[in-house]
Coordinates of C-alpha atoms in Angstrom, one line a residue:
X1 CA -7.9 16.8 55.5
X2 CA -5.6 15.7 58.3
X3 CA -4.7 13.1 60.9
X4 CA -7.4 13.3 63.6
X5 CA -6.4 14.1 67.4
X6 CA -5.7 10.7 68.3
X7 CA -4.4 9.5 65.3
X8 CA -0.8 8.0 65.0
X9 CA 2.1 10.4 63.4
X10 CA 3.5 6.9 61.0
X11 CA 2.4 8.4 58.0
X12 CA 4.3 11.2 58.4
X13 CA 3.2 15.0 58.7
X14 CA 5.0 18.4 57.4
X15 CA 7.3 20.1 59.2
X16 CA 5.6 23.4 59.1
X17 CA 3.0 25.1 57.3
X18 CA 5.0 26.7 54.6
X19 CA 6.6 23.5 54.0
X20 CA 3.1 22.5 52.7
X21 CA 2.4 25.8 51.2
X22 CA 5.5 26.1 48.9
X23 CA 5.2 21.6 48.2
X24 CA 1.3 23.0 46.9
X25 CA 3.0 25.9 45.0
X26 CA 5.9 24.0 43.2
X27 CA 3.0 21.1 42.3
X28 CA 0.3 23.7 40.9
X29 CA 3.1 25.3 39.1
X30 CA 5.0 23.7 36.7
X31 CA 5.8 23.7 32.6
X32 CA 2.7 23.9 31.6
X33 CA 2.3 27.3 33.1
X34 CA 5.2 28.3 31.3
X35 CA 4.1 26.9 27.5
X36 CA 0.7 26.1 27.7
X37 CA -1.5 29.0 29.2
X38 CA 0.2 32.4 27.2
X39 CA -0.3 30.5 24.1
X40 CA -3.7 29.5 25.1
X41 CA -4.9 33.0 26.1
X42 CA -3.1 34.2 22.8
X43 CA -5.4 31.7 20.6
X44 CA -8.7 32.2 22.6
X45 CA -8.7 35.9 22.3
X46 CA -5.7 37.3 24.4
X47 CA -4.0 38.3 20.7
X48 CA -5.1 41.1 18.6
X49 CA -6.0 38.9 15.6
X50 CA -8.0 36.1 15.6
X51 CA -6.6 32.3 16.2
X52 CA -6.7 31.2 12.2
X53 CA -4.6 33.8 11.5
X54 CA -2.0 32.1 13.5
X55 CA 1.2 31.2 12.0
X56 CA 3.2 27.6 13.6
X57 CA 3.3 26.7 9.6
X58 CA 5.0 25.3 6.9
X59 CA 5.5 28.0 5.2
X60 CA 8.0 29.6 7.9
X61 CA 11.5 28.7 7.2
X62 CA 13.2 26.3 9.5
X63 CA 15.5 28.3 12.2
X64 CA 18.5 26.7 13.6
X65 CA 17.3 26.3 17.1
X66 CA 14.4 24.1 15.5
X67 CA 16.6 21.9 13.5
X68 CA 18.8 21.9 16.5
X69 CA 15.7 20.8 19.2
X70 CA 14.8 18.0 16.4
X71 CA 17.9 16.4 14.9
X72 CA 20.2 16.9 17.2
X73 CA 18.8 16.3 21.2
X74 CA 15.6 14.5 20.0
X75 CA 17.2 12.6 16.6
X76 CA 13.6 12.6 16.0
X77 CA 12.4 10.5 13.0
X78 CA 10.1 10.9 10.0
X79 CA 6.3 10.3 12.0
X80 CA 4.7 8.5 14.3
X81 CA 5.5 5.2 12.0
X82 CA 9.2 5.1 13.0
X83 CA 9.9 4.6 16.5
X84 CA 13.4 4.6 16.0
X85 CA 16.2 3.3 18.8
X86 CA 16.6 4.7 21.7
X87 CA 18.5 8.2 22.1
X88 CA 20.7 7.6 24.7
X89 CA 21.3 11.3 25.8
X90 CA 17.8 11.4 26.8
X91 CA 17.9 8.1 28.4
X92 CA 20.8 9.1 30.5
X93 CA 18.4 12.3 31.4
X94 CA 15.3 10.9 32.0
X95 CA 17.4 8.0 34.4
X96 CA 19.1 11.4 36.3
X97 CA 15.7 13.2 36.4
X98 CA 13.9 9.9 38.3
X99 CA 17.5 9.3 40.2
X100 CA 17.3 12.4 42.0
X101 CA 13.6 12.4 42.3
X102 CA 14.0 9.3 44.9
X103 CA 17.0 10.8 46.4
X104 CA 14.2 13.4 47.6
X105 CA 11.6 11.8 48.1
X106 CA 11.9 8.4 49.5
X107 CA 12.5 10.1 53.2
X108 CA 9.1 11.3 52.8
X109 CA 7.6 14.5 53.3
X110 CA 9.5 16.0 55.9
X111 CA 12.6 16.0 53.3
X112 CA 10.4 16.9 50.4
X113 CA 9.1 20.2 52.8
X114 CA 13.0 21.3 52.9
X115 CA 13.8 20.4 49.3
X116 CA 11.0 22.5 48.0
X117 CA 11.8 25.8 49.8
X118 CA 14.7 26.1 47.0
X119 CA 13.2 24.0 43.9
X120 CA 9.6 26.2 44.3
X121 CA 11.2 29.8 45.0
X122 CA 13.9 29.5 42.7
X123 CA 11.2 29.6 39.5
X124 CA 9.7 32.4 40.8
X125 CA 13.2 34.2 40.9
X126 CA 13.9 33.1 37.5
X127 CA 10.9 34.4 36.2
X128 CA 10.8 38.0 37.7
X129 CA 15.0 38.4 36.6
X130 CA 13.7 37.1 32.7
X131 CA 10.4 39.6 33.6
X132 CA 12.7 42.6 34.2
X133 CA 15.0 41.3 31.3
X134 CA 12.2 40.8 28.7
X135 CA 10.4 44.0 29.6
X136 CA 13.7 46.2 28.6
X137 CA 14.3 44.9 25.7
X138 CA 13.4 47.2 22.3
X139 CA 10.1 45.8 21.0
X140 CA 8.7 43.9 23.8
X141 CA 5.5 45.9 24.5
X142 CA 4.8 45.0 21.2
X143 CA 4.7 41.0 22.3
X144 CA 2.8 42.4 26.1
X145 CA 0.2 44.0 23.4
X146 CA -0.7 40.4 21.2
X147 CA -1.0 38.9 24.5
X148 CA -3.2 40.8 26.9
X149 CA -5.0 42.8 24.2
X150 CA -8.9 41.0 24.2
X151 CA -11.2 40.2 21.3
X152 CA -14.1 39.9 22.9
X153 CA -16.1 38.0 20.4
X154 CA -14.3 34.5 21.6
X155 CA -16.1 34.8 24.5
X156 CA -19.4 33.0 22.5
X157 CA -16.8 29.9 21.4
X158 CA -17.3 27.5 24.0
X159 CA -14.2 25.7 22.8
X160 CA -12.0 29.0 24.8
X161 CA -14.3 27.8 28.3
X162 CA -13.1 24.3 27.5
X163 CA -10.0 25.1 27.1
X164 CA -9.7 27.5 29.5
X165 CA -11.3 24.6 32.6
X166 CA -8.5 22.2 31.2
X167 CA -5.8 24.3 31.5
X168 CA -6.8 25.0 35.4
X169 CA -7.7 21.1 36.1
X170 CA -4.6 20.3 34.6
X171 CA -2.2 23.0 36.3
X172 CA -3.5 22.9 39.8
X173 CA -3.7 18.7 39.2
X174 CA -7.4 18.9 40.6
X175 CA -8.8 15.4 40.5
X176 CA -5.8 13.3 40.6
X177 CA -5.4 13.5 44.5
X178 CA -2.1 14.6 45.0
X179 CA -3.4 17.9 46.5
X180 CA -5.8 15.0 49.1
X181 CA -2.7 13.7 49.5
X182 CA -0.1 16.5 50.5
X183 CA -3.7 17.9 52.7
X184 CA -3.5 14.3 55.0
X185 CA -0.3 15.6 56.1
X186 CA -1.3 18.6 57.7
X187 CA -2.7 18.9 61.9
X188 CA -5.9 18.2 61.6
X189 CA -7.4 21.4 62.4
X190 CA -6.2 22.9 59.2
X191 CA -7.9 25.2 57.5
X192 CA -8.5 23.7 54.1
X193 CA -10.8 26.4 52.7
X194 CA -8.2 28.8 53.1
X195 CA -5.8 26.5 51.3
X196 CA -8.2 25.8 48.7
X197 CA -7.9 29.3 47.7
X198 CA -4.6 30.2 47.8
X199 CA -3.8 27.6 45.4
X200 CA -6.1 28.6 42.7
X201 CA -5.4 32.0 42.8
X202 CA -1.6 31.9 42.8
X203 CA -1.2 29.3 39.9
X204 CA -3.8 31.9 37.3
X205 CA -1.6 34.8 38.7
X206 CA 1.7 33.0 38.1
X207 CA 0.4 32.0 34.8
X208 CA -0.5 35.7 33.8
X209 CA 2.6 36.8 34.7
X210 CA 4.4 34.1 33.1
X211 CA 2.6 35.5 30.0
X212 CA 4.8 38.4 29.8
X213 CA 7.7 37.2 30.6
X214 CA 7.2 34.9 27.5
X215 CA 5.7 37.4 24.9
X216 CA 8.2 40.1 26.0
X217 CA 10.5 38.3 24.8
X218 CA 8.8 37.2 21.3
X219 CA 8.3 40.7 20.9
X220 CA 12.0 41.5 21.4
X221 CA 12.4 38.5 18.9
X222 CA 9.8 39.7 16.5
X223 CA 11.6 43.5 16.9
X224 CA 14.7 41.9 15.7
X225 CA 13.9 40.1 12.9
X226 CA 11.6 42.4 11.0
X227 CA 8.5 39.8 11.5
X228 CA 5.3 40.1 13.5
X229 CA 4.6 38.7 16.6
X230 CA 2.2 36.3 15.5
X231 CA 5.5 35.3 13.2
X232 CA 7.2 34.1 16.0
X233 CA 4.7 32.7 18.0
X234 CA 4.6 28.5 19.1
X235 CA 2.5 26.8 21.3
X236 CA 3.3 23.3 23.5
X237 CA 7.0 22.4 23.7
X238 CA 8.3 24.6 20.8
X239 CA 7.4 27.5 22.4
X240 CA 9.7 26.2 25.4
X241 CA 12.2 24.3 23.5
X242 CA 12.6 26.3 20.3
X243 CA 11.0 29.8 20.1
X244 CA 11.7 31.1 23.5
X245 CA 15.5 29.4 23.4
X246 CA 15.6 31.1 19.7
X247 CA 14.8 34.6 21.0
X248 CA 17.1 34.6 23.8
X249 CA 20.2 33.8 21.8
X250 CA 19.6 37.4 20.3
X251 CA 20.1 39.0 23.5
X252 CA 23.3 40.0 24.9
X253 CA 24.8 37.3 27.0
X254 CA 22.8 34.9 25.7
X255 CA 24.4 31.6 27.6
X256 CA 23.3 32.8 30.6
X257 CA 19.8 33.6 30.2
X258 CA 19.7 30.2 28.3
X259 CA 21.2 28.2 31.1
X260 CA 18.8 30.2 33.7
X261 CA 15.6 29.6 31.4
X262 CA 16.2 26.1 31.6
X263 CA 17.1 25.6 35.0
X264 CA 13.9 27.4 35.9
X265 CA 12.4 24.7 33.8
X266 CA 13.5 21.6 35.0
X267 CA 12.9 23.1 38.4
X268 CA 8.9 23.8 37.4
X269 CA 8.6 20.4 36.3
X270 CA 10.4 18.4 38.9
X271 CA 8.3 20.0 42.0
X272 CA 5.0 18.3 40.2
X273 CA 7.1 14.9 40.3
X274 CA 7.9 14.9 43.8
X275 CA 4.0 15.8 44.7
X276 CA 2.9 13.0 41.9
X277 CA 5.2 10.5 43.6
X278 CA 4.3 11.0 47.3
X279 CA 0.5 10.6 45.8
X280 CA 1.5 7.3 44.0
X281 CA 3.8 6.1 47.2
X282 CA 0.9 7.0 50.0
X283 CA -1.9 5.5 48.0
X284 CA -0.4 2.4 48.2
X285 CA 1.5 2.6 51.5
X286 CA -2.4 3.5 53.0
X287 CA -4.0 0.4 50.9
X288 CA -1.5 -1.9 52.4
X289 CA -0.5 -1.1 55.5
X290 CA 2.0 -3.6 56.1
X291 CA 4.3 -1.7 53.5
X292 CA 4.4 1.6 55.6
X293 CA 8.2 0.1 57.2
X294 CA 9.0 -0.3 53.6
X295 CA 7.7 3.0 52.3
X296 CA 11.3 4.0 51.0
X297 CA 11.5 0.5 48.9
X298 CA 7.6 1.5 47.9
X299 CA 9.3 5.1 46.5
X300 CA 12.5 2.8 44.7
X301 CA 9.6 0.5 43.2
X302 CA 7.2 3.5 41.8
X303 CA 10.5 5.9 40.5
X304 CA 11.7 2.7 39.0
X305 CA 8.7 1.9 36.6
X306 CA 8.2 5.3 36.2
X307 CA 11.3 5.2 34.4
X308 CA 10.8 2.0 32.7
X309 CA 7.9 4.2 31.1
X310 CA 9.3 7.3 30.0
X311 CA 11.6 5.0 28.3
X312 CA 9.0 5.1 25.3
X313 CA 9.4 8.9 25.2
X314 CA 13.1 8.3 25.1
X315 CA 12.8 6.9 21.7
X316 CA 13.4 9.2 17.9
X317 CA 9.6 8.7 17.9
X318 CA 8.7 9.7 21.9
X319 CA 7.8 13.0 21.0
X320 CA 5.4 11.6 18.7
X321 CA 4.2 9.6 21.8
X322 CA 4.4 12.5 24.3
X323 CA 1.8 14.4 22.0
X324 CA -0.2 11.6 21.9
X325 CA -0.7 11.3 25.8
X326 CA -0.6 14.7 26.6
X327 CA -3.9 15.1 24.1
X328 CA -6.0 12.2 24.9
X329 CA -5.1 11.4 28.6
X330 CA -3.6 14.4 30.6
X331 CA -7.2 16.7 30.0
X332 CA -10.2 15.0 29.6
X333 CA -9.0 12.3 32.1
X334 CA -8.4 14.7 34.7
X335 CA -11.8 16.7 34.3
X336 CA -13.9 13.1 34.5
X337 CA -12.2 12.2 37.5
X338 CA -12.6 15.8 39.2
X339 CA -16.5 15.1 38.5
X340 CA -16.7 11.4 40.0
X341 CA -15.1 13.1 43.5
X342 CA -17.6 15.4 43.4
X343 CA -20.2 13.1 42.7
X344 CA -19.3 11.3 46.1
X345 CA -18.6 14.2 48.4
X346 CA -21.8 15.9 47.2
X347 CA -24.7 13.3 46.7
X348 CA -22.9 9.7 48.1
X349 CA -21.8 11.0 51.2
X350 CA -23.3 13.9 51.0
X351 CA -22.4 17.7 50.6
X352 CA -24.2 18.1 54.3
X353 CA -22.2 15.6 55.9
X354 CA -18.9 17.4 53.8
X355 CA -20.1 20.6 55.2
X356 CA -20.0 19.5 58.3
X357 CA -16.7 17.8 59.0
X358 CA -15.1 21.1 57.7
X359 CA -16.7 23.1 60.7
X360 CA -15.6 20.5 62.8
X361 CA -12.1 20.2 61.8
X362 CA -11.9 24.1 61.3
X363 CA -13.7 25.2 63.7
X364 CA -15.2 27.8 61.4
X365 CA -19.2 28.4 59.9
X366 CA -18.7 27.0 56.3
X367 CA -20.0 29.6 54.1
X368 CA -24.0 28.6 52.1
X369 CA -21.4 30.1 48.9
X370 CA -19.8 26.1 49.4
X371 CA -22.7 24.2 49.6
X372 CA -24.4 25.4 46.3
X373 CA -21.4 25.0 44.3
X374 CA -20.9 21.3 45.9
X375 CA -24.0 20.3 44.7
X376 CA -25.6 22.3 41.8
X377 CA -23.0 24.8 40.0
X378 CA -20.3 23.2 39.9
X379 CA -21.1 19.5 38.9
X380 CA -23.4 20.9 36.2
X381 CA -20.0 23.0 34.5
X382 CA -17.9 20.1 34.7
X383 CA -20.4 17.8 33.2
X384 CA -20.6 20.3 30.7
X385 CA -17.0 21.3 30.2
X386 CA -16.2 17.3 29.7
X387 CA -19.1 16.8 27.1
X388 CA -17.7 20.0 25.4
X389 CA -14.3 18.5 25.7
X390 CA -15.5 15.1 23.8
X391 CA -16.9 16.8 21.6
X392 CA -14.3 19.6 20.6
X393 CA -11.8 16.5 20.0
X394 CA -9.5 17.0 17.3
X395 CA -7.0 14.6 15.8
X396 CA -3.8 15.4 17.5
X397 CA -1.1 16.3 14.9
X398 CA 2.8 17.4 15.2
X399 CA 4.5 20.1 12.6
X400 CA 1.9 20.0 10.2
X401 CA 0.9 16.6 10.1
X402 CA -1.7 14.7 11.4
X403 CA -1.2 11.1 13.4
X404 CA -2.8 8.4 11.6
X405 CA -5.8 6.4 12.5
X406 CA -4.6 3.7 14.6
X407 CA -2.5 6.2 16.7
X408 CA -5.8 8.2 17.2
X409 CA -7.2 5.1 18.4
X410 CA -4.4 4.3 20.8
X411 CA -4.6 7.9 22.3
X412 CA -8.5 7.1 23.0
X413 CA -7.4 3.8 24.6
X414 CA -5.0 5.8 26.8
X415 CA -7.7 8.1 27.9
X416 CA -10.7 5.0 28.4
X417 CA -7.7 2.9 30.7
X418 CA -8.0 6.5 33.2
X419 CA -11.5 6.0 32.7
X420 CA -11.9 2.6 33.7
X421 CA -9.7 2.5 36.8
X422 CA -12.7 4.4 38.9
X423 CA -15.6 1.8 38.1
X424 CA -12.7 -1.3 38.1
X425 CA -11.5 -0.4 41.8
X426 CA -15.2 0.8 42.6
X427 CA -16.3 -3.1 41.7
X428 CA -12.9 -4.6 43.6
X429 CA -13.9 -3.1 46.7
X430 CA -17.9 -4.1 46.6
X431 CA -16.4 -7.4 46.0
X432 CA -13.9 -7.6 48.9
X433 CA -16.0 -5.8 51.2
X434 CA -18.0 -7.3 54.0
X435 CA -20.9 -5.6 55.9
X436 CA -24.6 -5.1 54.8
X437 CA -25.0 -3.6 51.3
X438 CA -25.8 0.3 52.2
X439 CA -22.3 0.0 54.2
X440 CA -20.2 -1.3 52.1
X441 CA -21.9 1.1 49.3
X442 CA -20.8 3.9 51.5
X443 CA -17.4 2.5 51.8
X444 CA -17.0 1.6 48.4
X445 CA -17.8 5.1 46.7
X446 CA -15.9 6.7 49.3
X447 CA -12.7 4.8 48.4
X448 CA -13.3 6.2 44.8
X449 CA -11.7 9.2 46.1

């Protein structure tokens, strides 16, 4: 995607290629490739042992980092029930995390290009310096071994290709076009095919290496106090904000590695905000053309009620309400809308038509590979992976203990509002359309995407 030859530059357009390459790399890459994917390849069959013997139980005694992480930063109350006041050092964060946010991104892309040539590389730094840290320390082959060691017999669960199509949806942010958007920025004679590829392939590899920097250490951890790795093992934010914290205040200058662990953090996530917001901002700069003049006020606008709604997670109860999105709206939601753009490049417009405009704008034969995974392979997984997804619902629960009913219900509302935004617009747009029916049709499914 791209501006076409005689196209005007207004919307703005990167500086450079790797500007756009390392905006793609810091978006792709981000917490979830930090806490999420090691723990998930640990449960579906990276470990030794087999997911039900996990331990993050009751029965393990409560360490100081984890009374620290809950009663002290997140004052975090008794469930779900109890929303508490507000905890005002989070508040103050979450207000300096949007703050700067804006200060970045409001000029548009070509400050966003320079900004990200320090926010995306210095992750990758920290994670090679904790890689050569963890690997040294006594015991951590022991963590490398739970995590990369294969039990073959998950392969049959369909629940580990579920969760393994998630996890990538969700990490590369397929679906919600932000990648469309950071693409329209590029000369249009981009090759797109190319940069469809290189995304994939270095968010898995940065996962699977962020594995062992993570289980090194919980084998380190694990080494030192006379447990097994399975022990010490967490998935979602305790692994980030507890375990992983935990075992680095056993090594030797601890501040420091603690400080750089969580600077590499706030780094991962802020490079998918700045993406996220320049989707948001263009979407409806391009809708409404007359606000392109007024595209930094659009910016102050969208940071402003993103804010405003993050203030619920900045409660003694937001954690309860972080879990609650993160379960029912941040997967499924993403997989359903990856399916409906495929629906229309494929069969609505047509994957013929798809293939091509790629020759055209690249210049290059569009491999026969493409076609058949545009319209048989790949909409038939994904309309599998999101029935198995339905299905394989559980009730989202939080040390131990399951939400209650009416929260389940409000999770499922979250999800069905995502839902309902593609058929809603879909509808608004038939409606304020003119032209015969088979044009505005066209039009109409198009602006789906």
């Amino acid at each position: 995607m791209g501006q076409s030859p005689g196209e005007s530059n207004d919307r703005g357009h990167w500086s450079n290629k790797w500007d756009y390459l390392l905006s793609l790399a810091g978006y792709a890459i981000g917490i979830g490739n930090v806490w999420r994917f090691p723990y998930l390849c640990y449960r579906n069959g990276g470990g030794k042992t087999a997911a039900s013997n996990f331990t993050n139980s009751t029965e393990r005694a409560v360490s100081a980092a984890d009374e620290f992480f809950h009663n002290r930063v997140l004052e975090i109350s008794s469930n779900i029930n109890d929303p508490g006041g507000f905890v005002w050092p989070i508040v103050n964060t979450t207000l300096f995390v949007w703050t700067f946010v804006f200060l970045c991104v409001f000029r548009g892309v070509k400050v966003v290009g320079k900004v990200v040539w320090f926010t995306s590389s210095f992750p990758f730094l920290m994670l090679i310096i904790l890689f050569i840290r963890g690997v040294t320390l006594p015991g951590a082959w022991d963590g490398i071994y739970y995590y990369i060691y294969p039990n073959f017999s998950k392969l049959g669960d369909l629940k580990v290709w579920a969760d393994a199509a998630v996890q990538i949806f969700f990490s590369i942010g397929t679906g919600w076009g932000s990648l469309a958007t950071m693409g329209s920025f590029n000369k249009f004679r981009n090759n797109c095919l190319r940069d469809a590829l290189f995304v994939p392939v270095l968010n898995c590899a940065t996962s699977f290496f962020a594995g062992f920097v993570v289980f090194s250490v919980l084998g380190f951890m694990a080494h030192q106090t006379g447990t097994s790795v399975e022990s010490v093992t967490a998935a979602g934010p305790a692994l980030a904000f507890i375990t992983y914290p935990e075992a680095l205040s056993l090594m030797p200058f601890a501040p420091l590695w603690s400080v750089l662990f969580f600077l590499m953090l706030f780094f991962l996530g802020i490079d998918s905000i700045f993406v996220q917001i320049e989707n948001l901002v263009m979407s409806v700069v391009d809708e409404f053309p007359v606000l392109r003049t007024r595209k930094g006020w659009v910016t102050f606008a969208a940071c402003g009620l993103m804010f405003l709604g993050a203030l619920s997670c900045c409660t003694r109860g937001g954690m309860y309400v972080l879990l609650l999105l993160d379960w029912y709206s941040a997967s499924i939601t993403v997989v359903f809308a990856g399916l409906c753009e495929l629906i229309v490049f494929s069969y609505i417009y047509g994957a013929g038509r798809t293939v091509r405009d790629l020759q055209m704008m690249t210049k290059k034969a569009v491999g026969m590979f493409w076609y058949v995974a545009w319209i048989s392979v790949t909409p038939l997984l994904l309309l599998f992976i999101f029935i198995n997804s339905m299905a394989s619902m559980t009730a989202v629960s939080y040390r131990d203990v399951i939400f209650p009913s009416w929260a389940q219900s409000v999770g499922w509302l979250s999800a069905l509002a995502s839902f309902a935004g593609v058929p809603a617009y879909g509808i608004y747009y038939f409606l304020a359309s003119k032209g015969s029916f088979s044009k505005v049709r066209m039009r109409c499914f198009s602006s789906l995407v």
